[in-house]
């Protein structure tokens, strides 16, 4: 009888653990490593730099007391395409140099949840006292038809002892890029618009020829349409759809909102271009369109709504062919033209209201 009671009690306790564990809507990231040399071998989560949310509320990211674990709570994703992005810094606080071997994602059984990361590169050396920033993004797939998702997942950063002869740096890459600095990836060149610390954001030097999937002078390319429909705005209510702006501010009293996503005719071309750059070995790169906020940050007139001058912005930004941004005011997508930005019109048939495609990329400094 005592044996039977023990079995029953054990089963009940196991059931309670499973139920409680399933109810916790959070995620744990753990750093694992191995070493054989004498000395301290320890890579830790040093700090959380930011937690950004689109279509989510109350997400948190907390580092454990021993700094080996980062717990992310992303329980309130509201609709497909909503996401949480955590910017975190890891640091080698030990005396033994380490090699980052990769990232293992566990617990993502729902295909509607996409987990991606940037900033960590396989076989990158992390020297003693060196820091590295990484971003972890949890996305509810925008093509999902589900009404609710479980965003619980686990990431492990795997590293091992560095046995090479080259002495790695003791601090993060110190090069600082200024706005307007130019760099190239093979034949593709870019102007820096922001130094993010361990990465830079940069605007393509020339427009994209979508048939060749490479940058060309405008005369060697054709303008393209942004979209076939105005998919971000409800004309009946006179409001942006909640996916693009869920604020209570009426559209004519606020600045343009970001509307570029997979509904745009440009999306596939930008994704193809990103894949091409990755094929050149630039695994950290991501591509998109420039935003209204970035235009203002570079010196364009703020709150211009349908139009505004960019005379105070760097000349590389506006001296050339007109090109699409990823932001719109009401029904009109913002286009950057010679010396100013303006709306690209209210209709987007493929043969009408076209501008050029000039992508923006973000890439780790270690890959430049």
JSON list of N, CA, C and O in Angstrom, two decimals, residues 225-243:
[
{"chain": "A", "resi": 225, "resn": "UNK", "atom": "N", "xyz": [6.31, 50.00, -58.56]},
{"chain": "A", "resi": 225, "resn": "UNK", "atom": "CA", "xyz": [5.17, 50.40, -57.74]},
{"chain": "A", "resi": 225, "resn": "UNK", "atom": "C", "xyz": [5.34, 49.90, -56.32]},
{"chain": "A", "resi": 225, "resn": "UNK", "atom": "O", "xyz": [5.93, 48.85, -56.09]},
{"chain": "A", "resi": 226, "resn": "UNK", "atom": "N", "xyz": [4.80, 50.64, -55.37]},
{"chain": "A", "resi": 226, "resn": "UNK", "atom": "CA", "xyz": [4.90, 50.24, -53.96]},
{"chain": "A", "resi": 226, "resn": "UNK", "atom": "C", "xyz": [3.92, 49.12, -53.63]},
{"chain": "A", "resi": 226, "resn": "UNK", "atom": "O", "xyz": [4.26, 48.18, -52.92]},
{"chain": "A", "resi": 227, "resn": "UNK", "atom": "N", "xyz": [2.69, 49.22, -54.10]},
{"chain": "A", "resi": 227, "resn": "UNK", "atom": "CA", "xyz": [1.66, 48.23, -53.78]},
{"chain": "A", "resi": 227, "resn": "UNK", "atom": "C", "xyz": [0.52, 48.33, -54.79]},
{"chain": "A", "resi": 227, "resn": "UNK", "atom": "O", "xyz": [0.41, 49.31, -55.52]},
{"chain": "A", "resi": 228, "resn": "UNK", "atom": "N", "xyz": [-0.30, 47.31, -54.81]},
{"chain": "A", "resi": 228, "resn": "UNK", "atom": "CA", "xyz": [-1.46, 47.32, -55.69]},
{"chain": "A", "resi": 228, "resn": "UNK", "atom": "C", "xyz": [-2.68, 47.95, -55.02]},
{"chain": "A", "resi": 228, "resn": "UNK", "atom": "O", "xyz": [-3.59, 48.44, -55.69]},
{"chain": "A", "resi": 229, "resn": "UNK", "atom": "N", "xyz": [-2.69, 47.93, -53.69]},
{"chain": "A", "resi": 229, "resn": "UNK", "atom": "CA", "xyz": [-3.79, 48.50, -52.93]},
{"chain": "A", "resi": 229, "resn": "UNK", "atom": "C", "xyz": [-3.23, 49.27, -51.73]},
{"chain": "A", "resi": 229, "resn": "UNK", "atom": "O", "xyz": [-2.10, 49.05, -51.30]},
{"chain": "A", "resi": 230, "resn": "UNK", "atom": "N", "xyz": [-4.04, 50.13, -51.17]},
{"chain": "A", "resi": 230, "resn": "UNK", "atom": "CA", "xyz": [-3.66, 50.85, -49.96]},
{"chain": "A", "resi": 230, "resn": "UNK", "atom": "C", "xyz": [-4.09, 49.99, -48.78]},
{"chain": "A", "resi": 230, "resn": "UNK", "atom": "O", "xyz": [-5.14, 50.19, -48.18]},
{"chain": "A", "resi": 231, "resn": "UNK", "atom": "N", "xyz": [-3.23, 49.04, -48.44]},
{"chain": "A", "resi": 231, "resn": "UNK", "atom": "CA", "xyz": [-3.59, 47.98, -47.50]},
{"chain": "A", "resi": 231, "resn": "UNK", "atom": "C", "xyz": [-3.51, 48.38, -46.03]},
{"chain": "A", "resi": 231, "resn": "UNK", "atom": "O", "xyz": [-3.90, 47.62, -45.16]},
{"chain": "A", "resi": 232, "resn": "UNK", "atom": "N", "xyz": [-3.00, 49.58, -45.76]},
{"chain": "A", "resi": 232, "resn": "UNK", "atom": "CA", "xyz": [-2.74, 49.98, -44.37]},
{"chain": "A", "resi": 232, "resn": "UNK", "atom": "C", "xyz": [-3.78, 50.98, -43.84]},
{"chain": "A", "resi": 232, "resn": "UNK", "atom": "O", "xyz": [-3.73, 51.35, -42.68]},
{"chain": "A", "resi": 233, "resn": "UNK", "atom": "N", "xyz": [-4.71, 51.41, -44.67]},
{"chain": "A", "resi": 233, "resn": "UNK", "atom": "CA", "xyz": [-5.61, 52.50, -44.28]},
{"chain": "A", "resi": 233, "resn": "UNK", "atom": "C", "xyz": [-7.06, 52.14, -44.54]},
{"chain": "A", "resi": 233, "resn": "UNK", "atom": "O", "xyz": [-7.40, 51.56, -45.57]},
{"chain": "A", "resi": 234, "resn": "UNK", "atom": "N", "xyz": [-7.92, 52.46, -43.56]},
{"chain": "A", "resi": 234, "resn": "UNK", "atom": "CA", "xyz": [-9.35, 52.21, -43.67]},
{"chain": "A", "resi": 234, "resn": "UNK", "atom": "C", "xyz": [-10.04, 53.53, -44.02]},
{"chain": "A", "resi": 234, "resn": "UNK", "atom": "O", "xyz": [-10.17, 54.42, -43.18]},
{"chain": "A", "resi": 235, "resn": "UNK", "atom": "N", "xyz": [-10.48, 53.66, -45.26]},
{"chain": "A", "resi": 235, "resn": "UNK", "atom": "CA", "xyz": [-11.09, 54.91, -45.70]},
{"chain": "A", "resi": 235, "resn": "UNK", "atom": "C", "xyz": [-12.46, 55.15, -45.07]},
{"chain": "A", "resi": 235, "resn": "UNK", "atom": "O", "xyz": [-12.88, 56.29, -44.89]},
{"chain": "A", "resi": 236, "resn": "UNK", "atom": "N", "xyz": [-13.16, 54.07, -44.74]},
{"chain": "A", "resi": 236, "resn": "UNK", "atom": "CA", "xyz": [-14.47, 54.23, -44.12]},
{"chain": "A", "resi": 236, "resn": "UNK", "atom": "C", "xyz": [-14.37, 54.88, -42.75]},
{"chain": "A", "resi": 236, "resn": "UNK", "atom": "O", "xyz": [-15.16, 55.76, -42.39]},
{"chain": "A", "resi": 237, "resn": "UNK", "atom": "N", "xyz": [-13.38, 54.44, -41.97]},
{"chain": "A", "resi": 237, "resn": "UNK", "atom": "CA", "xyz": [-13.18, 55.00, -40.63]},
{"chain": "A", "resi": 237, "resn": "UNK", "atom": "C", "xyz": [-12.21, 56.17, -40.61]},
{"chain": "A", "resi": 237, "resn": "UNK", "atom": "O", "xyz": [-12.11, 56.89, -39.62]},
{"chain": "A", "resi": 238, "resn": "UNK", "atom": "N", "xyz": [-11.49, 56.36, -41.72]},
{"chain": "A", "resi": 238, "resn": "UNK", "atom": "CA", "xyz": [-10.49, 57.42, -41.74]},
{"chain": "A", "resi": 238, "resn": "UNK", "atom": "C", "xyz": [-9.35, 57.17, -40.79]},
{"chain": "A", "resi": 238, "resn": "UNK", "atom": "O", "xyz": [-8.78, 58.11, -40.23]},
{"chain": "A", "resi": 239, "resn": "UNK", "atom": "N", "xyz": [-8.96, 55.89, -40.61]},
{"chain": "A", "resi": 239, "resn": "UNK", "atom": "CA", "xyz": [-7.91, 55.52, -39.66]},
{"chain": "A", "resi": 239, "resn": "UNK", "atom": "C", "xyz": [-6.96, 54.51, -40.28]},
{"chain": "A", "resi": 239, "resn": "UNK", "atom": "O", "xyz": [-7.32, 53.79, -41.21]},
{"chain": "A", "resi": 240, "resn": "UNK", "atom": "N", "xyz": [-5.76, 54.45, -39.72]},
{"chain": "A", "resi": 240, "resn": "UNK", "atom": "CA", "xyz": [-4.85, 53.37, -40.06]},
{"chain": "A", "resi": 240, "resn": "UNK", "atom": "C", "xyz": [-5.40, 52.07, -39.47]},
{"chain": "A", "resi": 240, "resn": "UNK", "atom": "O", "xyz": [-6.06, 52.09, -38.42]},
{"chain": "A", "resi": 241, "resn": "UNK", "atom": "N", "xyz": [-5.13, 50.95, -40.11]},
{"chain": "A", "resi": 241, "resn": "UNK", "atom": "CA", "xyz": [-5.48, 49.68, -39.51]},
{"chain": "A", "resi": 241, "resn": "UNK", "atom": "C", "xyz": [-4.63, 49.46, -38.27]},
{"chain": "A", "resi": 241, "resn": "UNK", "atom": "O", "xyz": [-3.47, 49.90, -38.21]},
{"chain": "A", "resi": 242, "resn": "UNK", "atom": "N", "xyz": [-5.16, 48.77, -37.25]},
{"chain": "A", "resi": 242, "resn": "UNK", "atom": "CA", "xyz": [-4.43, 48.60, -35.98]},
{"chain": "A", "resi": 242, "resn": "UNK", "atom": "C", "xyz": [-3.05, 47.98, -36.15]},
{"chain": "A", "resi": 242, "resn": "UNK", "atom": "O", "xyz": [-2.15, 48.26, -35.36]},
{"chain": "A", "resi": 243, "resn": "UNK", "atom": "N", "xyz": [-2.87, 47.16, -37.17]},
{"chain": "A", "resi": 243, "resn": "UNK", "atom": "CA", "xyz": [-1.57, 46.53, -37.40]},
{"chain": "A", "resi": 243, "resn": "UNK", "atom": "C", "xyz": [-0.48, 47.57, -37.61]},
{"chain": "A", "resi": 243, "resn": "UNK", "atom": "O", "xyz": [0.68, 47.35, -37.26]}
]
